[in-house]
Amino acid sequence: TIPVYDDTFFTGAFQEFFQPNGTVRDEFGDIVLPPYANPLHASPMMYGPMKNDTKKACPQDMTTLERDEKCFPLIEAVFGSKQLKVLMAAKGKIDPSNIFTCDYCVAAPEIIHP
């Protein structure tokens, strides 16, 4: 496991610093992930916590498809759920064909969720 982002991190420091009042949910009942990760120190295999329980790290023994389905993506850990939605909306208006792209960049919503 990635030492900094294991279950110990998500049950301890993450809860204390990023979710001191408990898990935050949006108007649809989805967990709102706060921004906490630095992309400069991230590996391509890094994910945020589990989508159904932010106190658990994304298991590294899952397949990529399982991790994509069950864990928060790195880009959401970097920008946070709320800001990522704002950035994706702006990206969709400015660059709907997703011409400008890079690793860990915000993609147009249609590209991520066709």
PDB file of C-alpha atoms in Angstrom:
ATOM      1  CA  THR A   1       0.000   0.000   0.000  1.00  0.00           C
ATOM      2  CA  ILE A   2       0.974   3.623  -0.360  1.00  0.00           C
ATOM      3  CA  PRO A   3       2.038   4.416   3.231  1.00  0.00           C
ATOM      4  CA  VAL A   4       0.528   7.902   3.450  1.00  0.00           C
ATOM      5  CA  TYR A   5      -2.856   6.947   2.019  1.00  0.00           C
ATOM      6  CA  ASP A   6      -3.701   3.732   3.820  1.00  0.00           C
ATOM      7  CA  ASP A   7      -6.586   3.055   6.208  1.00  0.00           C
ATOM      8  CA  THR A   8      -4.589   4.642   9.048  1.00  0.00           C
ATOM      9  CA  PHE A   9      -4.448   7.934   7.141  1.00  0.00           C
ATOM     10  CA  PHE A  10      -8.158   7.896   6.243  1.00  0.00           C
ATOM     11  CA  THR A  11      -9.330   7.028   9.773  1.00  0.00           C
ATOM     12  CA  GLY A  12      -6.946   9.469  11.477  1.00  0.00           C
ATOM     13  CA  ALA A  13      -5.507  12.608   9.913  1.00  0.00           C
ATOM     14  CA  PHE A  14      -7.966  12.702   7.000  1.00  0.00           C
ATOM     15  CA  GLN A  15     -10.994  12.721   9.291  1.00  0.00           C
ATOM     16  CA  GLU A  16      -9.397  15.185  11.717  1.00  0.00           C
ATOM     17  CA  PHE A  17      -8.224  17.751   9.175  1.00  0.00           C
ATOM     18  CA  PHE A  18     -10.533  17.330   6.201  1.00  0.00           C
ATOM     19  CA  GLN A  19     -13.811  16.065   7.667  1.00  0.00           C
ATOM     20  CA  PRO A  20     -13.872  17.196  11.318  1.00  0.00           C
ATOM     21  CA  ASN A  21     -17.682  17.264  11.357  1.00  0.00           C
ATOM     22  CA  GLY A  22     -18.049  13.862   9.718  1.00  0.00           C
ATOM     23  CA  THR A  23     -18.765  12.871   6.157  1.00  0.00           C
ATOM     24  CA  VAL A  24     -20.318  15.632   4.054  1.00  0.00           C
ATOM     25  CA  ARG A  25     -22.976  14.743   1.476  1.00  0.00           C
ATOM     26  CA  ASP A  26     -24.402  16.768  -1.401  1.00  0.00           C
ATOM     27  CA  GLU A  27     -28.077  17.292  -2.239  1.00  0.00           C
ATOM     28  CA  PHE A  28     -28.140  13.896  -4.001  1.00  0.00           C
ATOM     29  CA  GLY A  29     -26.722  12.027  -1.012  1.00  0.00           C
ATOM     30  CA  ASP A  30     -23.303  11.506  -2.600  1.00  0.00           C
ATOM     31  CA  ILE A  31     -20.196  11.882  -0.454  1.00  0.00           C
ATOM     32  CA  VAL A  32     -18.396  15.177  -1.026  1.00  0.00           C
ATOM     33  CA  LEU A  33     -14.659  14.571  -1.001  1.00  0.00           C
ATOM     34  CA  PRO A  34     -12.533  17.503   0.188  1.00  0.00           C
ATOM     35  CA  PRO A  35      -9.358  18.354  -1.757  1.00  0.00           C
ATOM     36  CA  TYR A  36      -6.322  16.831  -0.040  1.00  0.00           C
ATOM     37  CA  ALA A  37      -3.937  15.189  -2.524  1.00  0.00           C
ATOM     38  CA  ASN A  38      -0.972  16.790  -4.254  1.00  0.00           C
ATOM     39  CA  PRO A  39      -0.638  15.565  -7.865  1.00  0.00           C
ATOM     40  CA  LEU A  40       3.112  16.214  -7.789  1.00  0.00           C
ATOM     41  CA  HIS A  41       3.458  13.391  -5.264  1.00  0.00           C
ATOM     42  CA  ALA A  42       0.946  11.020  -6.827  1.00  0.00           C
ATOM     43  CA  SER A  43       1.505   7.821  -8.709  1.00  0.00           C
ATOM     44  CA  PRO A  44      -0.661   6.705 -11.649  1.00  0.00           C
ATOM     45  CA  MET A  45      -2.102   3.981  -9.401  1.00  0.00           C
ATOM     46  CA  MET A  46      -3.173   6.388  -6.643  1.00  0.00           C
ATOM     47  CA  TYR A  47      -6.863   6.744  -5.889  1.00  0.00           C
ATOM     48  CA  GLY A  48      -8.792   8.517  -3.188  1.00  0.00           C
ATOM     49  CA  PRO A  49     -10.694   6.594  -0.497  1.00  0.00           C
ATOM     50  CA  MET A  50     -13.595   4.224  -1.111  1.00  0.00           C
ATOM     51  CA  LYS A  51     -16.711   5.990  -2.403  1.00  0.00           C
ATOM     52  CA  ASN A  52     -18.965   4.277   0.124  1.00  0.00           C
ATOM     53  CA  ASP A  53     -16.660   4.812   3.128  1.00  0.00           C
ATOM     54  CA  THR A  54     -14.062   7.593   3.226  1.00  0.00           C
ATOM     55  CA  LYS A  55     -12.417   5.930   6.227  1.00  0.00           C
ATOM     56  CA  LYS A  56     -11.101   3.131   3.991  1.00  0.00           C
ATOM     57  CA  ALA A  57      -8.285   3.373   1.467  1.00  0.00           C
ATOM     58  CA  CYS A  58      -8.863   2.080  -2.048  1.00  0.00           C
ATOM     59  CA  PRO A  59      -7.530  -1.495  -2.042  1.00  0.00           C
ATOM     60  CA  GLN A  60      -4.557  -1.923  -4.347  1.00  0.00           C
ATOM     61  CA  ASP A  61      -5.492  -5.526  -5.094  1.00  0.00           C
ATOM     62  CA  MET A  62      -8.633  -4.453  -7.005  1.00  0.00           C
ATOM     63  CA  THR A  63      -8.579  -4.300 -10.778  1.00  0.00           C
ATOM     64  CA  THR A  64      -8.475  -0.869 -12.401  1.00  0.00           C
ATOM     65  CA  LEU A  65     -12.130  -1.240 -13.397  1.00  0.00           C
ATOM     66  CA  GLU A  66     -13.120  -2.061  -9.808  1.00  0.00           C
ATOM     67  CA  ARG A  67     -11.107   0.873  -8.485  1.00  0.00           C
ATOM     68  CA  ASP A  68     -12.689   3.225 -11.056  1.00  0.00           C
ATOM     69  CA  GLU A  69     -16.129   2.090  -9.901  1.00  0.00           C
ATOM     70  CA  LYS A  70     -15.608   1.901  -6.135  1.00  0.00           C
ATOM     71  CA  CYS A  71     -12.975   4.542  -5.311  1.00  0.00           C
ATOM     72  CA  PHE A  72     -12.657   8.286  -5.731  1.00  0.00           C
ATOM     73  CA  PRO A  73     -10.359   9.124  -8.671  1.00  0.00           C
ATOM     74  CA  LEU A  74      -7.096  10.972  -8.091  1.00  0.00           C
ATOM     75  CA  ILE A  75      -8.363  14.085  -9.863  1.00  0.00           C
ATOM     76  CA  GLU A  76     -11.214  14.344  -7.329  1.00  0.00           C
ATOM     77  CA  ALA A  77      -8.775  13.893  -4.438  1.00  0.00           C
ATOM     78  CA  VAL A  78      -6.712  16.767  -5.861  1.00  0.00           C
ATOM     79  CA  PHE A  79      -9.498  19.286  -6.520  1.00  0.00           C
ATOM     80  CA  GLY A  80     -12.273  18.006  -4.253  1.00  0.00           C
ATOM     81  CA  SER A  81     -15.787  17.067  -5.372  1.00  0.00           C
ATOM     82  CA  LYS A  82     -17.273  20.565  -5.410  1.00  0.00           C
ATOM     83  CA  GLN A  83     -14.427  22.301  -7.243  1.00  0.00           C
ATOM     84  CA  LEU A  84     -14.064  19.440  -9.730  1.00  0.00           C
ATOM     85  CA  LYS A  85     -17.703  19.896 -10.802  1.00  0.00           C
ATOM     86  CA  VAL A  86     -17.063  23.618 -11.382  1.00  0.00           C
ATOM     87  CA  LEU A  87     -13.883  22.888 -13.340  1.00  0.00           C
ATOM     88  CA  MET A  88     -15.558  20.183 -15.444  1.00  0.00           C
ATOM     89  CA  ALA A  89     -18.408  22.539 -16.349  1.00  0.00           C
ATOM     90  CA  ALA A  90     -15.916  25.226 -17.404  1.00  0.00           C
ATOM     91  CA  LYS A  91     -13.815  22.701 -19.336  1.00  0.00           C
ATOM     92  CA  GLY A  92     -16.949  21.449 -21.119  1.00  0.00           C
ATOM     93  CA  LYS A  93     -17.765  24.983 -22.302  1.00  0.00           C
ATOM     94  CA  ILE A  94     -14.243  26.056 -23.237  1.00  0.00           C
ATOM     95  CA  ASP A  95     -12.874  22.783 -24.644  1.00  0.00           C
ATOM     96  CA  PRO A  96     -15.763  20.353 -25.321  1.00  0.00           C
ATOM     97  CA  SER A  97     -13.618  18.246 -27.685  1.00  0.00           C
ATOM     98  CA  ASN A  98     -10.985  17.826 -24.961  1.00  0.00           C
ATOM     99  CA  ILE A  99      -8.179  19.044 -27.239  1.00  0.00           C
ATOM    100  CA  PHE A 100      -6.108  20.342 -24.328  1.00  0.00           C
ATOM    101  CA  THR A 101      -5.337  17.439 -22.023  1.00  0.00           C
ATOM    102  CA  CYS A 102      -2.640  15.972 -19.802  1.00  0.00           C
ATOM    103  CA  ASP A 103      -2.254  13.439 -16.976  1.00  0.00           C
ATOM    104  CA  TYR A 104      -4.411  14.400 -13.969  1.00  0.00           C
ATOM    105  CA  CYS A 105      -6.111  17.193 -15.950  1.00  0.00           C
ATOM    106  CA  VAL A 106      -9.782  18.003 -15.812  1.00  0.00           C
ATOM    107  CA  ALA A 107     -11.548  16.538 -18.847  1.00  0.00           C
ATOM    108  CA  ALA A 108     -14.810  17.610 -20.402  1.00  0.00           C
ATOM    109  CA  PRO A 109     -17.707  15.737 -18.735  1.00  0.00           C
ATOM    110  CA  GLU A 110     -18.686  14.080 -22.035  1.00  0.00           C
ATOM    111  CA  ILE A 111     -15.195  12.574 -22.309  1.00  0.00           C
ATOM    112  CA  ILE A 112     -15.255  11.134 -18.777  1.00  0.00           C
ATOM    113  CA  HIS A 113     -18.900  10.019 -18.833  1.00  0.00           C
ATOM    114  CA  PRO A 114     -19.920   9.488 -22.506  1.00  0.00           C
TER     115      PRO A 114
END
